[in-house]
Amino acid sequence: MTILPEPRHPDPADAPVLRWGVLGPGEIARDFTNALHRHTRQRVVAVGSRSEERAAAFAATHGVGRSYGSYEALVGDPEVDVVYVATPHSEHREHALLAIAAGKHVLVEKPLAATAREARDIVDAARAAGVFAMEAMWTRYLPQTDIVRQLLADGSLGEVRVVTADFGGHPPYDPSSRLWNPALAGGALLDLGVYVVSWAFFVLGEPASVIATGSLAPTGVDDQAALVLSTESGAQALLSTTLRAGTPSLASISGAEGRIELESPFWGPSGLRLHTADGAPAAVWRDPYGRPYRDGMSYEAAALARYVTDGLTESPLHSLDETVGTLAVIDEARRRLGAAGVG
């Protein structure tokens, strides 16, 4: 069997310590805070919400020292080094700009914004202010992703021709919820599809063409989409996302000399299999680190802490320009589907 490269990511517990402020104490903020506190030495020291009671309840649950009944008070806290923006997609631009204007570094939940234009506003503001900004595309910082990165860099697969990825779920239909409400930037592509489009960018870079088909929910948001992204060389990414059915959450990369298959869920800590060009098994790797599912968000937090300590203003593994490019593809796919809320 082939010997796979070792992931180069150090233990998240060894990362420098930053003081975090959570802006928007919802479900994803809960899981991020748990991952941070379980697996790193970093701490959430403050939380802000439009509801003082909600902020206080989050603080009490997670051992956070200070809670605020406004986002302005949170970003103004001098003891906060970096703000984690965890509000609905539709609010990301406003809240990221608020934190940046206060001189804070920002980690913004994926997608960075509801459209590429809004994402560019965040990028421009962060660069002008000289603060660190990053989309919370935590898949990029997982150990398995670094193994794939090394295999691509050393040419183990030969010329890459086909990339695949899927991510689908079946949440209850509630027209007022963030997943189904166009006013909250709902839809499959912005919530789940951002993972599969980002995966294609990671492997192939920016596409030359976008083909999209799918369907819309009664509210007008996309509830299912299939995309074909093609490069100038003819390599293609075949991607799917849906809010109408649970899907395997698998991904693969096929080249002239071999194939990588990511196990489920490809977007979280899992594993991978390497095959030769004729399909024979060559190597298997499964995540041994005990940080399952959203506990894997500890890797992105640790990476951000290292980057900030080193004086960087964006991630060398996932540039801000690429983040904007990913949203531009999603914008185009949503336009082709006729989805509501596309700028």
PDB file of C-alpha atoms in Angstrom, residues 177-305:
ATOM      1  CA  SER A 177     -36.726  30.318   9.029  1.00  0.00           C
ATOM      2  CA  ARG A 178     -33.319  31.383   7.776  1.00  0.00           C
ATOM      3  CA  LEU A 179     -33.060  28.388   5.422  1.00  0.00           C
ATOM      4  CA  TRP A 180     -36.278  29.167   3.548  1.00  0.00           C
ATOM      5  CA  ASN A 181     -36.674  32.927   3.897  1.00  0.00           C
ATOM      6  CA  PRO A 182     -35.235  35.028   1.033  1.00  0.00           C
ATOM      7  CA  ALA A 183     -34.974  38.043   3.359  1.00  0.00           C
ATOM      8  CA  LEU A 184     -32.488  36.010   5.441  1.00  0.00           C
ATOM      9  CA  ALA A 185     -30.538  34.872   2.328  1.00  0.00           C
ATOM     10  CA  GLY A 186     -31.978  31.371   2.524  1.00  0.00           C
ATOM     11  CA  GLY A 187     -31.569  28.517   0.071  1.00  0.00           C
ATOM     12  CA  ALA A 188     -29.507  25.400  -0.436  1.00  0.00           C
ATOM     13  CA  LEU A 189     -26.659  27.033  -2.345  1.00  0.00           C
ATOM     14  CA  LEU A 190     -25.766  29.626   0.284  1.00  0.00           C
ATOM     15  CA  ASP A 191     -26.154  27.289   3.254  1.00  0.00           C
ATOM     16  CA  LEU A 192     -24.861  23.894   2.069  1.00  0.00           C
ATOM     17  CA  GLY A 193     -23.790  24.507  -1.515  1.00  0.00           C
ATOM     18  CA  VAL A 194     -21.028  26.865  -0.438  1.00  0.00           C
ATOM     19  CA  TYR A 195     -19.147  23.790   0.812  1.00  0.00           C
ATOM     20  CA  VAL A 196     -19.259  21.977  -2.522  1.00  0.00           C
ATOM     21  CA  VAL A 197     -18.400  25.069  -4.582  1.00  0.00           C
ATOM     22  CA  SER A 198     -15.509  25.867  -2.240  1.00  0.00           C
ATOM     23  CA  TRP A 199     -14.292  22.276  -2.623  1.00  0.00           C
ATOM     24  CA  ALA A 200     -14.217  22.708  -6.414  1.00  0.00           C
ATOM     25  CA  PHE A 201     -12.261  25.968  -6.044  1.00  0.00           C
ATOM     26  CA  PHE A 202      -9.792  24.242  -3.719  1.00  0.00           C
ATOM     27  CA  VAL A 203      -8.991  21.595  -6.333  1.00  0.00           C
ATOM     28  CA  LEU A 204      -9.492  23.340  -9.687  1.00  0.00           C
ATOM     29  CA  GLY A 205      -9.411  27.059  -9.004  1.00  0.00           C
ATOM     30  CA  GLU A 206     -11.809  29.528 -10.565  1.00  0.00           C
ATOM     31  CA  PRO A 207     -14.030  28.018 -13.275  1.00  0.00           C
ATOM     32  CA  ALA A 208     -14.355  29.375 -16.793  1.00  0.00           C
ATOM     33  CA  SER A 209     -18.034  28.411 -17.092  1.00  0.00           C
ATOM     34  CA  VAL A 210     -20.991  27.593 -14.839  1.00  0.00           C
ATOM     35  CA  ILE A 211     -23.986  25.419 -15.697  1.00  0.00           C
ATOM     36  CA  ALA A 212     -26.773  25.142 -13.123  1.00  0.00           C
ATOM     37  CA  THR A 213     -30.163  23.525 -12.871  1.00  0.00           C
ATOM     38  CA  GLY A 214     -32.475  22.953  -9.947  1.00  0.00           C
ATOM     39  CA  SER A 215     -35.728  23.922  -8.279  1.00  0.00           C
ATOM     40  CA  LEU A 216     -37.198  26.620  -6.069  1.00  0.00           C
ATOM     41  CA  ALA A 217     -39.140  26.484  -2.822  1.00  0.00           C
ATOM     42  CA  PRO A 218     -42.498  28.270  -2.569  1.00  0.00           C
ATOM     43  CA  THR A 219     -40.666  31.207  -0.947  1.00  0.00           C
ATOM     44  CA  GLY A 220     -38.506  31.607  -4.057  1.00  0.00           C
ATOM     45  CA  VAL A 221     -35.197  30.405  -2.617  1.00  0.00           C
ATOM     46  CA  ASP A 222     -33.350  27.539  -4.299  1.00  0.00           C
ATOM     47  CA  ASP A 223     -34.132  24.263  -2.579  1.00  0.00           C
ATOM     48  CA  GLN A 224     -32.065  22.039  -4.884  1.00  0.00           C
ATOM     49  CA  ALA A 225     -29.255  22.625  -7.376  1.00  0.00           C
ATOM     50  CA  ALA A 226     -26.845  20.687  -9.566  1.00  0.00           C
ATOM     51  CA  LEU A 227     -23.823  22.521 -10.959  1.00  0.00           C
ATOM     52  CA  VAL A 228     -21.191  21.759 -13.578  1.00  0.00           C
ATOM     53  CA  LEU A 229     -18.129  23.996 -13.295  1.00  0.00           C
ATOM     54  CA  SER A 230     -15.593  23.768 -16.132  1.00  0.00           C
ATOM     55  CA  THR A 231     -12.054  25.120 -16.389  1.00  0.00           C
ATOM     56  CA  GLU A 232     -10.229  26.340 -19.490  1.00  0.00           C
ATOM     57  CA  SER A 233      -8.414  22.985 -19.639  1.00  0.00           C
ATOM     58  CA  GLY A 234     -11.698  21.068 -19.705  1.00  0.00           C
ATOM     59  CA  ALA A 235     -11.564  19.729 -16.145  1.00  0.00           C
ATOM     60  CA  GLN A 236     -14.990  19.676 -14.533  1.00  0.00           C
ATOM     61  CA  ALA A 237     -16.582  19.760 -11.098  1.00  0.00           C
ATOM     62  CA  LEU A 238     -19.933  17.984 -10.708  1.00  0.00           C
ATOM     63  CA  LEU A 239     -21.669  19.361  -7.638  1.00  0.00           C
ATOM     64  CA  SER A 240     -25.053  18.971  -5.959  1.00  0.00           C
ATOM     65  CA  THR A 241     -26.874  20.425  -2.983  1.00  0.00           C
ATOM     66  CA  THR A 242     -30.426  20.179  -1.678  1.00  0.00           C
ATOM     67  CA  LEU A 243     -32.736  21.015   1.210  1.00  0.00           C
ATOM     68  CA  ARG A 244     -35.112  18.239   0.143  1.00  0.00           C
ATOM     69  CA  ALA A 245     -33.141  15.081   0.995  1.00  0.00           C
ATOM     70  CA  GLY A 246     -30.200  13.892   3.015  1.00  0.00           C
ATOM     71  CA  THR A 247     -27.305  13.005   0.703  1.00  0.00           C
ATOM     72  CA  PRO A 248     -24.080  11.060   1.359  1.00  0.00           C
ATOM     73  CA  SER A 249     -21.820  14.154   1.726  1.00  0.00           C
ATOM     74  CA  LEU A 250     -19.041  12.576  -0.278  1.00  0.00           C
ATOM     75  CA  ALA A 251     -16.347  14.147  -2.438  1.00  0.00           C
ATOM     76  CA  SER A 252     -13.776  12.857  -4.905  1.00  0.00           C
ATOM     77  CA  ILE A 253     -10.916  13.966  -7.149  1.00  0.00           C
ATOM     78  CA  SER A 254     -10.093  11.905 -10.240  1.00  0.00           C
ATOM     79  CA  GLY A 255      -6.907  12.322 -12.250  1.00  0.00           C
ATOM     80  CA  ALA A 256      -5.045  10.482 -14.956  1.00  0.00           C
ATOM     81  CA  GLU A 257      -2.883   8.652 -12.393  1.00  0.00           C
ATOM     82  CA  GLY A 258      -5.257   8.100  -9.496  1.00  0.00           C
ATOM     83  CA  ARG A 259      -8.319   9.040  -7.482  1.00  0.00           C
ATOM     84  CA  ILE A 260      -9.009  10.351  -3.979  1.00  0.00           C
ATOM     85  CA  GLU A 261     -12.339   9.626  -2.313  1.00  0.00           C
ATOM     86  CA  LEU A 262     -13.272  11.604   0.795  1.00  0.00           C
ATOM     87  CA  GLU A 263     -15.426   9.725   3.282  1.00  0.00           C
ATOM     88  CA  SER A 264     -18.647  11.115   4.749  1.00  0.00           C
ATOM     89  CA  PRO A 265     -18.912  13.848   5.754  1.00  0.00           C
ATOM     90  CA  PHE A 266     -16.230  15.241   3.456  1.00  0.00           C
ATOM     91  CA  TRP A 267     -16.707  18.726   4.972  1.00  0.00           C
ATOM     92  CA  GLY A 268     -15.848  17.535   8.509  1.00  0.00           C
ATOM     93  CA  PRO A 269     -13.232  15.259  10.081  1.00  0.00           C
ATOM     94  CA  SER A 270     -13.634  11.858   8.423  1.00  0.00           C
ATOM     95  CA  GLY A 271     -11.129  10.056   6.214  1.00  0.00           C
ATOM     96  CA  LEU A 272     -10.017   9.362   2.675  1.00  0.00           C
ATOM     97  CA  ARG A 273      -9.082   6.567   0.300  1.00  0.00           C
ATOM     98  CA  LEU A 274      -6.486   6.727  -2.456  1.00  0.00           C
ATOM     99  CA  HIS A 275      -6.909   4.563  -5.568  1.00  0.00           C
ATOM    100  CA  THR A 276      -4.610   3.910  -8.502  1.00  0.00           C
ATOM    101  CA  ALA A 277      -5.595   4.849 -12.057  1.00  0.00           C
ATOM    102  CA  ASP A 278      -7.183   1.435 -12.585  1.00  0.00           C
ATOM    103  CA  GLY A 279      -9.249   1.730  -9.385  1.00  0.00           C
ATOM    104  CA  ALA A 280      -7.159  -0.526  -7.136  1.00  0.00           C
ATOM    105  CA  PRO A 281      -6.991   0.537  -3.461  1.00  0.00           C
ATOM    106  CA  ALA A 282      -3.652   2.178  -2.691  1.00  0.00           C
ATOM    107  CA  ALA A 283      -4.029   3.723   0.773  1.00  0.00           C
ATOM    108  CA  VAL A 284      -6.580   4.538   3.471  1.00  0.00           C
ATOM    109  CA  TRP A 285      -6.496   7.271   6.122  1.00  0.00           C
ATOM    110  CA  ARG A 286      -9.079   7.856   8.834  1.00  0.00           C
ATOM    111  CA  ASP A 287      -9.058  10.763  11.210  1.00  0.00           C
ATOM    112  CA  PRO A 288      -7.543   9.609  14.532  1.00  0.00           C
ATOM    113  CA  TYR A 289      -7.727  12.859  16.482  1.00  0.00           C
ATOM    114  CA  GLY A 290     -11.073  12.661  18.274  1.00  0.00           C
ATOM    115  CA  ARG A 291     -12.482  15.981  17.077  1.00  0.00           C
ATOM    116  CA  PRO A 292     -15.603  14.801  15.231  1.00  0.00           C
ATOM    117  CA  TYR A 293     -18.048  16.867  13.196  1.00  0.00           C
ATOM    118  CA  ARG A 294     -18.190  20.506  14.311  1.00  0.00           C
ATOM    119  CA  ASP A 295     -15.446  19.971  16.880  1.00  0.00           C
ATOM    120  CA  GLY A 296     -13.301  20.282  13.751  1.00  0.00           C
ATOM    121  CA  MET A 297     -13.958  24.019  13.837  1.00  0.00           C
ATOM    122  CA  SER A 298     -11.158  24.157  16.396  1.00  0.00           C
ATOM    123  CA  TYR A 299      -8.694  23.821  13.503  1.00  0.00           C
ATOM    124  CA  GLU A 300      -9.837  27.008  11.789  1.00  0.00           C
ATOM    125  CA  ALA A 301      -9.748  28.927  15.079  1.00  0.00           C
ATOM    126  CA  ALA A 302      -6.218  27.704  15.749  1.00  0.00           C
ATOM    127  CA  ALA A 303      -5.135  28.594  12.219  1.00  0.00           C
ATOM    128  CA  LEU A 304      -6.553  32.098  12.586  1.00  0.00           C
ATOM    129  CA  ALA A 305      -4.718  32.598  15.884  1.00  0.00           C
TER     130      ALA A 305
END
